[in-house]
mmCIF file of C-alpha atoms in Angstrom:
data_model
loop_
_atom_site.group_PDB
_atom_site.id
_atom_site.type_symbol
_atom_site.label_atom_id
_atom_site.label_comp_id
_atom_site.label_asym_id
_atom_site.label_seq_id
_atom_site.Cartn_x
_atom_site.Cartn_y
_atom_site.Cartn_z
ATOM 1 C CA MET A 1 64.385 91.755 -122.009
ATOM 2 C CA LYS A 2 61.389 93.721 -123.250
ATOM 3 C CA ILE A 3 60.809 91.203 -126.020
ATOM 4 C CA LEU A 4 60.786 88.356 -123.468
ATOM 5 C CA ILE A 5 58.172 90.107 -121.363
ATOM 6 C CA VAL A 6 55.962 90.747 -124.407
ATOM 7 C CA LEU A 7 56.195 87.075 -125.436
ATOM 8 C CA MET A 8 55.230 85.906 -121.936
ATOM 9 C CA VAL A 9 52.205 88.207 -121.936
ATOM 10 C CA LEU A 10 51.102 86.927 -125.361
ATOM 11 C CA ILE A 11 51.447 83.268 -124.342
ATOM 12 C CA THR A 12 49.525 83.880 -121.112
ATOM 13 C CA SER A 13 46.757 85.675 -123.020
ATOM 14 C CA ILE A 14 46.371 82.781 -125.461
ATOM 15 C CA PHE A 15 45.920 80.247 -122.653
ATOM 16 C CA ALA A 16 43.620 82.609 -120.754
ATOM 17 C CA ILE A 17 41.092 82.824 -123.586
ATOM 18 C CA LYS A 18 41.099 79.107 -124.267
ATOM 19 C CA ASP A 19 37.878 77.319 -123.357
ATOM 20 C CA LEU A 20 38.980 74.716 -120.837
ATOM 21 C CA GLY A 21 35.506 73.176 -120.668
ATOM 22 C CA VAL A 22 33.552 72.133 -117.589
ATOM 23 C CA HIS A 23 34.888 69.718 -115.028
ATOM 24 C CA GLY A 24 32.954 68.061 -112.219
ATOM 25 C CA THR A 25 29.234 67.692 -111.482
ATOM 26 C CA LEU A 26 26.757 70.463 -112.296
ATOM 27 C CA TYR A 27 24.124 71.238 -109.660
ATOM 28 C CA LYS A 28 20.872 73.072 -110.315
ATOM 29 C CA ILE A 29 20.305 76.232 -108.258
ATOM 30 C CA ASN A 30 16.968 75.755 -106.512
ATOM 31 C CA GLU A 31 16.761 79.188 -104.858
ATOM 32 C CA SER A 32 14.205 81.591 -106.303
ATOM 33 C CA PRO A 33 15.366 85.046 -107.366
ATOM 34 C CA LEU A 34 15.123 87.547 -104.485
ATOM 35 C CA ILE A 35 12.580 89.810 -106.208
ATOM 36 C CA ALA A 36 10.335 86.836 -107.019
ATOM 37 C CA THR A 37 10.500 85.717 -103.378
ATOM 38 C CA ILE A 38 9.553 89.191 -102.131
ATOM 39 C CA LYS A 39 6.637 89.417 -104.566
ATOM 40 C CA LYS A 40 5.394 85.989 -103.490
ATOM 41 C CA GLU A 41 5.510 86.909 -99.786
ATOM 42 C CA ILE A 42 3.709 90.202 -100.419
ATOM 43 C CA SER A 43 0.974 88.417 -102.369
ATOM 44 C CA GLU A 44 0.437 86.063 -99.418
ATOM 45 C CA LEU A 45 0.030 88.877 -96.873
ATOM 46 C CA ASP A 46 -3.379 89.215 -95.250
ATOM 47 C CA ILE A 47 -3.824 92.959 -95.806
ATOM 48 C CA GLU A 48 -7.040 93.198 -93.785
ATOM 49 C CA LYS A 49 -5.456 91.457 -90.804
ATOM 50 C CA LEU A 50 -2.426 93.739 -91.095
ATOM 51 C CA LYS A 51 -4.688 96.809 -91.095
ATOM 52 C CA ALA A 52 -6.591 95.499 -88.079
ATOM 53 C CA ASP A 53 -3.364 94.846 -86.145
ATOM 54 C CA LEU A 54 -2.008 98.319 -86.924
ATOM 55 C CA PHE A 55 -5.306 99.915 -85.901
ATOM 56 C CA LYS A 56 -5.290 97.945 -82.654
ATOM 57 C CA LYS A 57 -1.745 99.102 -81.860
ATOM 58 C CA ALA A 58 -2.652 102.703 -82.668
ATOM 59 C CA GLN A 59 -5.660 102.498 -80.351
ATOM 60 C CA ALA A 60 -3.530 100.995 -77.571
ATOM 61 C CA ALA A 61 -1.220 104.024 -77.693
ATOM 62 C CA PHE A 62 -4.018 106.152 -76.193
ATOM 63 C CA ILE A 63 -4.724 104.018 -73.128
ATOM 64 C CA ARG A 64 -2.653 102.392 -70.389
ATOM 65 C CA ASN A 65 -4.205 100.428 -67.586
ATOM 66 C CA HIS A 66 -3.096 100.397 -63.975
ATOM 67 C CA ALA A 67 -4.645 98.960 -60.817
ATOM 68 C CA PHE A 68 -4.811 101.982 -58.489
ATOM 69 C CA ASN A 69 -5.292 102.112 -54.767
ATOM 70 C CA GLU A 70 -7.737 104.889 -53.900
ATOM 71 C CA CYS A 71 -6.437 107.578 -51.551
ATOM 72 C CA GLU A 72 -8.304 107.193 -48.254
ATOM 73 C CA GLU A 73 -7.773 110.761 -47.035
ATOM 74 C CA ASP A 74 -6.372 114.115 -48.058
ATOM 75 C CA ASP A 75 -2.675 114.288 -47.303
ATOM 76 C CA ASN A 76 0.440 116.105 -48.423
ATOM 77 C CA SER A 77 4.129 115.606 -47.834
ATOM 78 C CA ARG A 78 7.395 117.226 -48.867
ATOM 79 C CA TYR A 79 10.871 115.809 -49.127
ATOM 80 C CA LYS A 80 14.125 116.654 -50.811
ATOM 81 C CA ASN A 81 14.534 115.160 -54.237
ATOM 82 C CA PHE A 82 17.666 113.035 -54.317
ATOM 83 C CA ILE A 83 19.256 109.954 -55.833
ATOM 84 C CA PHE A 84 22.006 107.628 -54.638
ATOM 85 C CA ALA A 85 25.224 107.609 -56.667
ATOM 86 C CA PRO A 86 25.420 104.262 -58.505
ATOM 87 C CA GLN A 87 29.239 104.313 -58.603
ATOM 88 C CA ASP A 88 32.300 106.227 -57.462
ATOM 89 C CA VAL A 89 33.156 109.440 -59.286
ATOM 90 C CA LYS A 90 36.787 110.544 -58.976
ATOM 91 C CA ASN A 91 38.683 113.728 -59.716
ATOM 92 C CA VAL A 92 41.634 113.633 -62.112
ATOM 93 C CA ASP A 93 44.005 113.511 -59.109
ATOM 94 C CA GLY A 94 42.345 110.327 -57.852
ATOM 95 C CA SER A 95 40.448 111.888 -54.954
ATOM 96 C CA TYR A 96 36.740 111.077 -54.581
ATOM 97 C CA LEU A 97 34.266 113.589 -55.900
ATOM 98 C CA ILE A 98 31.304 111.350 -55.096
ATOM 99 C CA LYS A 99 31.325 107.942 -53.456
ATOM 100 C CA LYS A 100 29.044 105.082 -54.440
ATOM 101 C CA GLY A 101 25.844 105.185 -52.377
ATOM 102 C CA GLN A 102 26.257 108.855 -51.512
ATOM 103 C CA ARG A 103 23.031 110.851 -51.595
ATOM 104 C CA ILE A 104 22.922 113.503 -54.318
ATOM 105 C CA ASN A 105 20.291 116.231 -54.279
ATOM 106 C CA VAL A 106 18.535 116.732 -57.600
ATOM 107 C CA ASN A 107 18.076 120.416 -58.395
ATOM 108 C CA LEU A 108 15.769 121.657 -61.118
ATOM 109 C CA PRO A 109 16.934 124.835 -62.867
ATOM 110 C CA ILE A 110 15.811 128.029 -61.132
ATOM 111 C CA GLY A 111 12.280 128.942 -62.158
ATOM 112 C CA VAL A 112 11.445 125.461 -63.458
ATOM 113 C CA ILE A 113 8.350 123.973 -61.840
ATOM 114 C CA ASP A 114 6.545 120.810 -62.855
ATOM 115 C CA ASP A 115 3.126 119.553 -61.825
ATOM 116 C CA ILE A 116 2.012 116.082 -62.873
ATOM 117 C CA CYS A 117 -1.432 114.851 -61.845
ATOM 118 C CA PHE A 118 -2.262 111.152 -61.720
ATOM 119 C CA VAL A 119 -5.915 110.253 -62.221
ATOM 120 C CA ASP A 120 -7.881 107.014 -62.458
ATOM 121 C CA GLY A 121 -10.118 107.335 -65.508
ATOM 122 C CA THR A 122 -12.244 104.237 -64.848
ATOM 123 C CA ASP A 123 -15.282 106.445 -64.184
ATOM 124 C CA LEU A 124 -15.217 109.416 -66.572
ATOM 125 C CA ASN A 125 -17.321 111.768 -64.430
ATOM 126 C CA ILE A 126 -15.331 111.067 -61.273
ATOM 127 C CA SER A 127 -12.062 111.528 -63.134
ATOM 128 C CA LEU A 128 -13.246 114.918 -64.470
ATOM 129 C CA SER A 129 -14.210 115.967 -60.948
ATOM 130 C CA ASN A 130 -10.819 114.858 -59.635
ATOM 131 C CA MET A 131 -9.028 116.792 -62.363
ATOM 132 C CA THR A 132 -10.868 119.939 -61.259
ATOM 133 C CA ARG A 133 -9.898 119.320 -57.624
ATOM 134 C CA LEU A 134 -6.258 118.843 -58.592
ATOM 135 C CA ASP A 135 -6.285 122.020 -60.659
ATOM 136 C CA ASN A 136 -7.720 123.977 -57.747
ATOM 137 C CA ALA A 137 -4.788 122.873 -55.594
ATOM 138 C CA VAL A 138 -1.979 123.463 -58.093
ATOM 139 C CA LYS A 139 -2.478 123.948 -61.816
ATOM 140 C CA CYS A 140 -1.598 120.654 -63.511
ATOM 141 C CA ARG A 141 0.824 120.777 -66.421
ATOM 142 C CA ILE A 142 0.147 117.148 -67.354
ATOM 143 C CA TYR A 143 -2.676 114.780 -66.478
ATOM 144 C CA SER A 144 -1.449 111.195 -66.428
ATOM 145 C CA ILE A 145 -4.620 109.163 -66.991
ATOM 146 C CA ALA A 146 -4.997 105.427 -66.471
ATOM 147 C CA ASN A 147 -7.777 103.035 -67.458
ATOM 148 C CA ARG A 148 -9.372 105.272 -70.106
ATOM 149 C CA ASP A 149 -8.716 106.407 -73.657
ATOM 150 C CA VAL A 150 -7.297 109.925 -73.234
ATOM 151 C CA ARG A 151 -9.141 111.073 -76.376
ATOM 152 C CA ASP A 152 -12.364 110.939 -74.351
ATOM 153 C CA TYR A 153 -11.268 114.144 -72.583
ATOM 154 C CA LYS A 154 -11.056 116.174 -75.777
ATOM 155 C CA ASP A 155 -14.835 116.719 -75.694
ATOM 156 C CA TYR A 156 -14.425 118.359 -72.270
ATOM 157 C CA GLY A 157 -11.931 120.988 -73.400
ATOM 158 C CA TYR A 158 -8.693 119.181 -72.558
ATOM 159 C CA ASP A 159 -5.824 119.363 -75.036
ATOM 160 C CA LEU A 160 -4.363 115.961 -75.931
ATOM 161 C CA ASN A 161 -0.890 117.438 -75.375
ATOM 162 C CA LYS A 162 -1.898 117.889 -71.741
ATOM 163 C CA VAL A 163 -3.833 114.661 -71.154
ATOM 164 C CA VAL A 164 -1.534 111.677 -71.656
ATOM 165 C CA PRO A 165 -1.649 107.913 -71.032
ATOM 166 C CA PHE A 166 -0.515 106.796 -67.572
ATOM 167 C CA ASP A 167 3.242 107.137 -66.984
ATOM 168 C CA ILE A 168 4.320 104.134 -64.905
ATOM 169 C CA THR A 169 7.976 105.249 -64.897
ATOM 170 C CA THR A 170 7.306 108.522 -63.064
ATOM 171 C CA TRP A 171 4.768 106.817 -60.801
ATOM 172 C CA ASN A 172 7.344 104.270 -59.654
ATOM 173 C CA LEU A 173 10.234 106.753 -59.544
ATOM 174 C CA PHE A 174 8.503 108.799 -56.849
ATOM 175 C CA ASN A 175 7.010 105.751 -55.136
ATOM 176 C CA LEU A 176 3.428 106.986 -55.446
ATOM 177 C CA ASP A 177 0.779 104.690 -54.045
ATOM 178 C CA CYS A 178 -2.744 106.024 -54.620
ATOM 179 C CA ALA A 179 -4.865 108.240 -56.845
ATOM 180 C CA PRO A 180 -5.761 110.990 -57.349
ATOM 181 C CA THR A 181 -2.309 112.393 -56.618
ATOM 182 C CA LEU A 182 -0.559 115.598 -57.611
ATOM 183 C CA LEU A 183 3.226 115.546 -57.934
ATOM 184 C CA HIS A 184 4.805 119.013 -57.600
ATOM 185 C CA LEU A 185 8.508 119.409 -58.425
ATOM 186 C CA GLU A 186 10.357 122.635 -57.649
ATOM 187 C CA LYS A 187 14.087 123.266 -57.135
ATOM 188 C CA ASN A 188 15.243 120.238 -55.127
ATOM 189 C CA TYR A 189 11.923 119.542 -53.416
ATOM 190 C CA VAL A 190 9.103 117.131 -54.149
ATOM 191 C CA ASP A 191 5.595 117.827 -52.899
ATOM 192 C CA ILE A 192 3.021 115.037 -53.048
ATOM 193 C CA TYR A 193 -0.632 115.950 -52.613
ATOM 194 C CA LYS A 194 -3.073 113.093 -52.124
ATOM 195 C CA PHE A 195 -6.820 113.598 -52.393
ATOM 196 C CA LYS A 196 -9.462 111.397 -50.844
ATOM 197 C CA ALA A 197 -11.039 109.480 -53.692
ATOM 198 C CA GLU A 198 -14.580 110.463 -54.571
ATOM 199 C CA GLU A 199 -17.152 107.720 -54.345
ATOM 200 C CA GLU A 200 -19.264 106.760 -57.314
ATOM 201 C CA GLU A 201 -22.796 108.089 -57.038
#
């Protein structure tokens, strides 16, 4: 039996190494090697245009525009911070913990206070004056500036970690409608302070 197996392996090996030739039509491969293609594409890049585009994007990161309404008078309001449940939340026994549409109060951790000030930076001097007014009311943690490059405020002693481009998400979340406005968040309350806009001299 072993001899038979050895013979079969030998015969198979002989046929396996035999050159059976080429059958059918040969087609030339027209695709360029991958590395050659990459090198060609790199050589065709407009480096100066690429630099200009990257610089433009970097510059845009420091400014966000927004069409503000000016606050017509000083005003302040307070309301409880809440959201509406987007879906039912059930306990493991099937009973409802929260029903869809139910109002849920949003509580910040004890001791956590946030103050975000929204300022129109169109006129630099007016915006600086408004920032002072906001600080006199409640010390701002963040200034959310629209319509001006926030780096302009560095020369006036403002840290760029504190002066940031306009945050449309927070603006819309709290349904704010004019500037300058101070948003004060504490526990489960929201205080909104509006300041009558200063007129350009």
